[in-house]
Short mmCIF file of C-alpha atoms in Angstrom, two decimals:
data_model
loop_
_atom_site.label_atom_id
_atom_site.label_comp_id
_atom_site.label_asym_id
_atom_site.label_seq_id
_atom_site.Cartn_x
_atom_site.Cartn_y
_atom_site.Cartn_z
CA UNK A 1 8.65 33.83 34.83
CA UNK A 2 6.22 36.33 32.99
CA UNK A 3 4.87 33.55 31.35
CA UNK A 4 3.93 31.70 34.25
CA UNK A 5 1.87 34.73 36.02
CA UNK A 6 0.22 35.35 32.61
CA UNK A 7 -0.76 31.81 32.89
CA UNK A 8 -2.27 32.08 36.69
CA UNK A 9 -4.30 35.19 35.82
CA UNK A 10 -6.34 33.04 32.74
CA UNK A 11 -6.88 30.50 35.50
CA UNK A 12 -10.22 30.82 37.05
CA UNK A 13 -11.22 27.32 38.33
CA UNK A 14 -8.21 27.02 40.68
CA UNK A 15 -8.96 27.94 44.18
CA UNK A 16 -7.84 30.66 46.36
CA UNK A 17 -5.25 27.93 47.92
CA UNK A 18 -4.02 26.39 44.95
CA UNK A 19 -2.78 29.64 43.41
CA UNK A 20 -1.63 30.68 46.88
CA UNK A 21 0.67 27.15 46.61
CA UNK A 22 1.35 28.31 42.97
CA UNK A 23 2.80 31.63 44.07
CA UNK A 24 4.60 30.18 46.43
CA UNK A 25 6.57 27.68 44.74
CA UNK A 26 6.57 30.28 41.99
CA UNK A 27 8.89 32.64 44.15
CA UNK A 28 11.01 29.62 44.34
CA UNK A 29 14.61 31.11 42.36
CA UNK A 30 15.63 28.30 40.11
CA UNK A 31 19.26 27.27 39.56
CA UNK A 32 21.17 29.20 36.85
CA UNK A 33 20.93 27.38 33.55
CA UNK A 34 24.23 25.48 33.50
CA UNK A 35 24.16 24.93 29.66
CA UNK A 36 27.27 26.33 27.74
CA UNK A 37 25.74 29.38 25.76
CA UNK A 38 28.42 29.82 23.48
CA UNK A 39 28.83 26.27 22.56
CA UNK A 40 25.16 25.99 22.36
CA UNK A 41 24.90 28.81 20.13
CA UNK A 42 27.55 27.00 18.00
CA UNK A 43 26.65 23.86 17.70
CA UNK A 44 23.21 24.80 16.39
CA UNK A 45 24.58 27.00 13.64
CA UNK A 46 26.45 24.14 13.07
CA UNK A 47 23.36 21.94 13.35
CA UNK A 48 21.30 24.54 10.84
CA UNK A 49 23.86 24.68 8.38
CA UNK A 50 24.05 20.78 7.91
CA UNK A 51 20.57 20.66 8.09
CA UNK A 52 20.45 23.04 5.35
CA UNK A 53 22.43 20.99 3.15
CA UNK A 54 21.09 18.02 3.90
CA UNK A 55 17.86 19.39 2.62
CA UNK A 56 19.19 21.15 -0.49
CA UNK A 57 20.92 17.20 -2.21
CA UNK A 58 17.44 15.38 -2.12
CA UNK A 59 15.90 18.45 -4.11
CA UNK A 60 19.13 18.53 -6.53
CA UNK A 61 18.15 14.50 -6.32
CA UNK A 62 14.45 15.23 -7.25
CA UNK A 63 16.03 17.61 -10.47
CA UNK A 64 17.94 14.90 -11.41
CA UNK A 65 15.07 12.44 -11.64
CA UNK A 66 13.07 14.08 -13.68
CA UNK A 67 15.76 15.56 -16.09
CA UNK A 68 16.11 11.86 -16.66
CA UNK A 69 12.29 11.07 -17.08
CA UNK A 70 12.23 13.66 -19.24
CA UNK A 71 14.96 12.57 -21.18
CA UNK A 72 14.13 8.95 -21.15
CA UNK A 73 10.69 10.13 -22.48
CA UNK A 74 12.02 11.82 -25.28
CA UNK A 75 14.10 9.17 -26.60
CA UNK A 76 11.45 6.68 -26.65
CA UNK A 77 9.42 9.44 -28.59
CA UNK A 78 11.85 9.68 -31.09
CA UNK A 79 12.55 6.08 -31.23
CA UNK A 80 8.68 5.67 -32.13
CA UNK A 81 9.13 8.57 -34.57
CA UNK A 82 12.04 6.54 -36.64
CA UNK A 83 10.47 3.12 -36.28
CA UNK A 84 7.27 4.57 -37.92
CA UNK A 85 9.44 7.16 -40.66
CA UNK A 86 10.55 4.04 -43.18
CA UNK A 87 6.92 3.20 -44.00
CA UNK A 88 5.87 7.10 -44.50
CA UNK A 89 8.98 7.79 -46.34
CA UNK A 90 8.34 4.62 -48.99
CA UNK A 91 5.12 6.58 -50.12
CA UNK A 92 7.32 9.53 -51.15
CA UNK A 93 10.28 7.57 -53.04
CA UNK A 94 9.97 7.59 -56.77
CA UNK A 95 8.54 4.60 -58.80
CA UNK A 96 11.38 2.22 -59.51
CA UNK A 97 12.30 3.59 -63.61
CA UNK A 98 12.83 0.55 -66.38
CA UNK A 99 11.53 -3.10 -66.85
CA UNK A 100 10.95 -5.26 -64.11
CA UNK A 101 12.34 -8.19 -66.63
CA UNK A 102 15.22 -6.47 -66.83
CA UNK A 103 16.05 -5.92 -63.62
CA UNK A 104 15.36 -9.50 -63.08
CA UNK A 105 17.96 -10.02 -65.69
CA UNK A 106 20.57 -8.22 -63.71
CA UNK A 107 20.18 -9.32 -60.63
CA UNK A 108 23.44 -11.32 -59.36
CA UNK A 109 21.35 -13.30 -56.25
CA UNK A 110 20.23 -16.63 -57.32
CA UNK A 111 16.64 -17.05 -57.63
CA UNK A 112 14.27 -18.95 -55.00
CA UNK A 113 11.90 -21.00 -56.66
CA UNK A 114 8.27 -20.71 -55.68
CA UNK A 115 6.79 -24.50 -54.21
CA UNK A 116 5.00 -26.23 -56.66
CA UNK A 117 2.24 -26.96 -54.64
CA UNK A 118 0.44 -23.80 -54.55
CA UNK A 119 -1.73 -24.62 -52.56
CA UNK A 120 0.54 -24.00 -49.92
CA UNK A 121 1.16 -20.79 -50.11
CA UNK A 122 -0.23 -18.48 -47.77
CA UNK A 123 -2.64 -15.63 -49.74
CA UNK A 124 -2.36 -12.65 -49.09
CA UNK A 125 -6.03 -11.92 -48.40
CA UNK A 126 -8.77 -10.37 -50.45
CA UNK A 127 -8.93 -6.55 -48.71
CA UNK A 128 -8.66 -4.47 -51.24
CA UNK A 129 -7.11 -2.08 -49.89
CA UNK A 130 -4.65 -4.32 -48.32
CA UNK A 131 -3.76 -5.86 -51.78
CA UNK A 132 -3.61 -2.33 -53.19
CA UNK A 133 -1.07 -1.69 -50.57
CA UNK A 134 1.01 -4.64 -51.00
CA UNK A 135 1.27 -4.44 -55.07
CA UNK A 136 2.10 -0.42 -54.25
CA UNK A 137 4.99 -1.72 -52.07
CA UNK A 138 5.90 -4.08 -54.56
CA UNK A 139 5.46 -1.66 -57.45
CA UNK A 140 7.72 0.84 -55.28
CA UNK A 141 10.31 -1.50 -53.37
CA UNK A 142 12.49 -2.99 -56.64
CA UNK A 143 15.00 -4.37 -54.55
CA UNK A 144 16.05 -8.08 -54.28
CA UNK A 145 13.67 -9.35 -52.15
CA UNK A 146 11.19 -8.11 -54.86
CA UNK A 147 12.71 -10.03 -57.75
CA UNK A 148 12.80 -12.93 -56.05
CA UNK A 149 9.09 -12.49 -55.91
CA UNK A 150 8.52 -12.40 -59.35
CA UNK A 151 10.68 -15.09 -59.50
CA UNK A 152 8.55 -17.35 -57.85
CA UNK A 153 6.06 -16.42 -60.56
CA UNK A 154 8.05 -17.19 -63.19
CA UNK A 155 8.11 -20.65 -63.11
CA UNK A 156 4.13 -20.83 -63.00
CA UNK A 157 4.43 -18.39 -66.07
CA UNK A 158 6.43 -21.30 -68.27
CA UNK A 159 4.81 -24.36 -66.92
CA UNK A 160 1.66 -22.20 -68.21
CA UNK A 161 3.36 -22.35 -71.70
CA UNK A 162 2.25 -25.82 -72.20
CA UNK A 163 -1.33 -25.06 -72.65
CA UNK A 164 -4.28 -22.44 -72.63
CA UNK A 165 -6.25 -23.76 -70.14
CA UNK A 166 -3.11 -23.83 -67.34
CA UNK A 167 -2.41 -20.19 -68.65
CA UNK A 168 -5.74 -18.95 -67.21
CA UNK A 169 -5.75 -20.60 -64.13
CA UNK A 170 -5.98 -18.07 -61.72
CA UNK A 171 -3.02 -17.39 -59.72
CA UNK A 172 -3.29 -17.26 -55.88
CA UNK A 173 -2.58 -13.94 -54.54
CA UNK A 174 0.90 -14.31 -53.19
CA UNK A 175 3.43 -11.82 -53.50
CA UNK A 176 4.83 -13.23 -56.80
CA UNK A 177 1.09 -13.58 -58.63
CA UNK A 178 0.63 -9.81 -57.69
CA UNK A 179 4.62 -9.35 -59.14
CA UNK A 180 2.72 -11.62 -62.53
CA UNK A 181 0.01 -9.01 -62.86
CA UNK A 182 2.50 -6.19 -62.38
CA UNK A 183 4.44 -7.58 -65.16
CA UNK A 184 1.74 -8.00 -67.52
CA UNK A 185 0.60 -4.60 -66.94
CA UNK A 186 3.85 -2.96 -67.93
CA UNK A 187 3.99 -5.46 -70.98
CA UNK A 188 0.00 -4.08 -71.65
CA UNK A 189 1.47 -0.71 -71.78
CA UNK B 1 20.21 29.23 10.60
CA UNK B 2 16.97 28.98 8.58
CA UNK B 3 14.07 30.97 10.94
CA UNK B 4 16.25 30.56 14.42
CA UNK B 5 18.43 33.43 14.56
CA UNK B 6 21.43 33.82 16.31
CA UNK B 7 19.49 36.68 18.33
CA UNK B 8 15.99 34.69 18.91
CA UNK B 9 18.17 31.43 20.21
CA UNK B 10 19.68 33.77 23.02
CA UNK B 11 16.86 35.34 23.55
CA UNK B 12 15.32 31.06 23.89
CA UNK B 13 17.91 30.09 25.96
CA UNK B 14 17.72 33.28 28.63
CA UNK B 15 13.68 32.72 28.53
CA UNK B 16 13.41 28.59 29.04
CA UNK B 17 17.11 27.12 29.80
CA UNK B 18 16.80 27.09 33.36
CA UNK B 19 13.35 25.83 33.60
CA UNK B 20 13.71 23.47 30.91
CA UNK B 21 16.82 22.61 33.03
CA UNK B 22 14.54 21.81 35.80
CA UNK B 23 12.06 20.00 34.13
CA UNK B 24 14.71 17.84 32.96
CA UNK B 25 16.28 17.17 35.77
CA UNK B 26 13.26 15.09 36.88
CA UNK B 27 14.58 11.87 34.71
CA UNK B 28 17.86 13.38 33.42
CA UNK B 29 21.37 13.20 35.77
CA UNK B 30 22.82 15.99 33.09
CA UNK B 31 19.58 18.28 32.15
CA UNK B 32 22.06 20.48 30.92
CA UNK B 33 23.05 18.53 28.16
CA UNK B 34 19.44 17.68 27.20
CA UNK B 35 18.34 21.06 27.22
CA UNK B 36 21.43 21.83 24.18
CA UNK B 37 20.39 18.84 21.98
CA UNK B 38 17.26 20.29 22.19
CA UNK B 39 18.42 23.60 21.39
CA UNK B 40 20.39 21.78 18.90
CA UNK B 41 17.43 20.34 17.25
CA UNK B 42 15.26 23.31 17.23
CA UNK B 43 17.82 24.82 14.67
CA UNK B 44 17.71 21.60 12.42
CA UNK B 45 13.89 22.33 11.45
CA UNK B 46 12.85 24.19 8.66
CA UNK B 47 10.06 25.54 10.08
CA UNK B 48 9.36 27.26 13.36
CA UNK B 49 7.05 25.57 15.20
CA UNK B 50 3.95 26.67 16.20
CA UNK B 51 4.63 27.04 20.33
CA UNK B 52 8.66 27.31 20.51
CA UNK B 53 8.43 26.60 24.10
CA UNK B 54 6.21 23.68 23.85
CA UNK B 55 8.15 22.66 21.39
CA UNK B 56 11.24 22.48 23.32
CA UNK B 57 9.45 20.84 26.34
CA UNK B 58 8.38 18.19 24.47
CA UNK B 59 11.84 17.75 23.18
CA UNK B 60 13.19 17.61 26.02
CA UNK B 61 10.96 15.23 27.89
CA UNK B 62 11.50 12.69 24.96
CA UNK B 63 14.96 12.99 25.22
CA UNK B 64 15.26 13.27 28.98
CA UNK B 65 13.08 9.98 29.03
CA UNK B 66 15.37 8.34 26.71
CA UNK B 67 18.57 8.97 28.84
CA UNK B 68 16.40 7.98 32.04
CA UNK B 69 15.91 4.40 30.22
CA UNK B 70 19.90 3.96 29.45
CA UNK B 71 21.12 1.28 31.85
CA UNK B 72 24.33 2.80 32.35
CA UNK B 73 22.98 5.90 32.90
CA UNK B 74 20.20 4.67 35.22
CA UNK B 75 22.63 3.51 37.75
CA UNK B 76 24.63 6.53 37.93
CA UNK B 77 21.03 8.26 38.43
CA UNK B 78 20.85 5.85 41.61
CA UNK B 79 24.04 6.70 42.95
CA UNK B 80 23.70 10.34 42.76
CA UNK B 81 20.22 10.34 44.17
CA UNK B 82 21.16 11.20 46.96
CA UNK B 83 22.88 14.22 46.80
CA UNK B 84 20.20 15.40 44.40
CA UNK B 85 17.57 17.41 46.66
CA UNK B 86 19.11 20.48 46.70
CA UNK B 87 19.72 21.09 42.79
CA UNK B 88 16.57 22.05 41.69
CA UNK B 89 16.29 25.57 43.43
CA UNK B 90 18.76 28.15 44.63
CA UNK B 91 18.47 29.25 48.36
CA UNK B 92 15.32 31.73 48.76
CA UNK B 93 16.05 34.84 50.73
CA UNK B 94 13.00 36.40 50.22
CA UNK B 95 10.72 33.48 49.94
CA UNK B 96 8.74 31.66 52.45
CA UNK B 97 9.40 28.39 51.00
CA UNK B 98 12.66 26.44 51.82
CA UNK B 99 14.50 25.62 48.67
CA UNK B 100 15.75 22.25 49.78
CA UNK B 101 12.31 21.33 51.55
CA UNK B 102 10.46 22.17 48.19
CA UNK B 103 12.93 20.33 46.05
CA UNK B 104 12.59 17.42 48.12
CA UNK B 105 8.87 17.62 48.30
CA UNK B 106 8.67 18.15 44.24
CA UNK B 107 11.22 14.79 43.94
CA UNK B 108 8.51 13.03 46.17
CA UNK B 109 5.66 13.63 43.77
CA UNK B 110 4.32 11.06 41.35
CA UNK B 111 5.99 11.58 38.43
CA UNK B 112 2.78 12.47 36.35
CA UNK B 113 2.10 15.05 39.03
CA UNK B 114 5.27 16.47 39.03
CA UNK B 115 5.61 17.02 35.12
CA UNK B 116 2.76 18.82 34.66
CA UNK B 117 3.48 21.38 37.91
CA UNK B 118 6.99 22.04 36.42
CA UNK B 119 5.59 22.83 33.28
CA UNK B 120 3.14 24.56 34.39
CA UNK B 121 4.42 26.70 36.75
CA UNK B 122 8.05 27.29 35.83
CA UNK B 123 7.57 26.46 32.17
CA UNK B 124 4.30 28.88 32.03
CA UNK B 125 2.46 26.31 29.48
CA UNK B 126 -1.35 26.16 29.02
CA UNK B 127 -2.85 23.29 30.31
CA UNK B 128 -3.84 22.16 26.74
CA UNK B 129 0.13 22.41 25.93
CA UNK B 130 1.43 20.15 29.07
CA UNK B 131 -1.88 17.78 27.63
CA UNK B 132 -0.36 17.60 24.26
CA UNK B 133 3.44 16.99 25.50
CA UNK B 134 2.38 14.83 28.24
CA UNK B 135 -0.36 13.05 25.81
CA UNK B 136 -3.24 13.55 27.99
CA UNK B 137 -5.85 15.72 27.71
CA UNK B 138 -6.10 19.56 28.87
CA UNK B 139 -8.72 18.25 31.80
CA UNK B 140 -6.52 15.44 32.77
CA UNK B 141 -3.50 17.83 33.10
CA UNK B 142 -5.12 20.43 35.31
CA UNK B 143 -6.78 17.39 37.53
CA UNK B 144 -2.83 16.37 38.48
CA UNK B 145 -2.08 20.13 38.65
CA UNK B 146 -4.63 20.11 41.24
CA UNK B 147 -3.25 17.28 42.71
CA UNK B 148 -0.03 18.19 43.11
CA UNK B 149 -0.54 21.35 45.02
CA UNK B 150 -2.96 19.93 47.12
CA UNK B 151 0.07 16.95 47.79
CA UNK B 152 2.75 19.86 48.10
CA UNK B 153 0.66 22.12 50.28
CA UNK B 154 0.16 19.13 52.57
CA UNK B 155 4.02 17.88 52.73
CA UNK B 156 5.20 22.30 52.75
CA UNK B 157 2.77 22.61 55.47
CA UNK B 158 1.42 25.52 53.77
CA UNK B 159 -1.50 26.75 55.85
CA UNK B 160 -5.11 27.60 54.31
CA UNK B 161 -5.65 31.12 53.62
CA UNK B 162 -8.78 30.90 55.53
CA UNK B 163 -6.58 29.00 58.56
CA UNK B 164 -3.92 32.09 58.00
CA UNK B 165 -6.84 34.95 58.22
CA UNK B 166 -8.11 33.52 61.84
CA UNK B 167 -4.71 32.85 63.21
CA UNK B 168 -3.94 36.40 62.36
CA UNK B 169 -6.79 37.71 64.09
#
């Protein structure tokens, strides 16, 4: 073979004998391959074009994977998106028009009564800001759930009838004292 | 076929079949077969490899090892030993080596000898090639090259060229 003589002219540590051996067996004819060319040839086209295949599904598999990452991403996004819209879009919705007492009035659900012991009623909390927001939401919101607030002021209102002092005892700042001072405003005005 | 065309695989198979054949044939009882699965496999990878022929030795020893270790096929390896000295070479007419004597001789090598001669001198890989399929290093493989011919030029009765020169004269 050519490639074998190439090989035994790099070779400079082997002796004189040794390559004489080499040469020798070298000359040696060796059998003719006995492999089926044809069927050889085929079966590794056959072999390649499997091969192929097989290597083209896990890349459509790798597509697939991150079409749904993707995907899965962006619906959590938007899920975020419309969990945190209701609270933006209350700061753009109009101020709820007419009384307060007569929505009261209206309103066909019965009204919860506010414990007498207010003691027991958990405040709000003195922030500021936090009480600004929660008399905005009130002032905005006009919905059951709000006149059942006031509600729960109301009775503290008439037991207040009795006398002056009980009048200006100062209400707690629950939801329905903040509903009291809301009404009195709009009565100010 | 992705970088093995239909060409370059002839062109493989007319270059290294028979040798690979014979290389083989030291653990296989049908090299023939071994040497297409390994043709086979070459035109699975993507990539060609860096030494084709190296590649395909390699292949072929791991697979020829493999069908060496099969019990079934072990024992047809023992029954057929017999009649196996002669398959490795065809007749010389021109050489001065006797094909059956020199197939015998190579059969009667250690088997870490004789891999590394076949691939070395019918394969034509470097000795740092035969180290990497054989998992030795490039020194080791030319110490059992050395070895081997020494062995061989013993059991041949190959004569010193210095022994040839004064029997001549």
């Amino acid at each position: 073979m050519s490639g074998s003589k190439e090989n035994f002219d790099d070779v400079n540590d082997l002796s004189d004998d040794e390559r004489h051996v080499e040469q020798l067996l070298a000359a040696l004819p060796l059998r003719e391959s006995r492999i089926n060319r044809d069927e050889t040839m085929f079966q590794a086209g056959r072999a390649s074009a499997s091969a192929a295949q097989h290597s083209r599904a896990p890349r459509l598999r790798r597509w697939k994977m991150a079409a749904g990452t993707i995907c899965a991403a962006a619906a959590g996004l938007l899920a975020g998106i419309l969990i945190s819209a209701p609270q933006q879009r209350a700061d753009v919705l109009p101020p709820p028009t007419g009384s307060v007492r007569e929505k009261a009035a209206e309103s066909p659900l019965p009204i919860a009564s506010e414990p007498a012991d207010r003691n027991g009623e958990v405040a709000v909390g003195e922030s500021p800001s936090l009480l600004d927001l929660r008399l905005g939401m009130l002032r905005r919101a006009g919905d059951e759930l709000w006149l059942a607030q006031i509600d729960s002021w109301a009775p503290a209102e008439s037991s207040s009838a009795g006398g002056p002092s009980e009048r200006r005892r100062p209400i707690p700042a629950t939801y329905g004292s903040f509903a009291g001072r809301l009404l009195e405003a709009e009565e100010h005005q | 076929m992705r970088f093995l065309t239909a060409e370059l695989l002839a062109q493989l198979i007319d270059a290294h079949a028979a040798a690979l054949e014979l290389f083989a044939a030291q653990w296989s009882q049908s090299p023939a077969d071994v040497v297409q699965e390994a043709f086979v496999e070459l035109a699975r990878q993507p990539q060609r490899p860096q030494n084709v022929a190296a590649w395909l030795y390699r292949v072929v020893r791991h697979r020829a090892y493999d069908e060496h270790r099969a019990d079934v096929r072990r024992r047809r390896h023992e029954a057929a030993a017999a009649a196996k000295n002669d398959r490795w070479f065809r007749a010389a007419t021109q050489g001065q080596l006797d094909a059956h004597d020199a197939s015998a001789a190579l059969q009667g090598l250690p088997e870490k000898l004789r891999e590394v001669l076949l691939a070395r001198i019918w394969g034509g890989l470097t000795f740092e090639q035969i180290g990497e399929i054989t998992q030795t290093s490039a020194a080791t493989a030319f110490r059992r090259h050395q070895e081997a011919l020494a062995l061989l030029r013993t059991r041949l009765g190959i004569p010193c060229l210095d022994q040839k020169k004064t029997s001549t004269t």
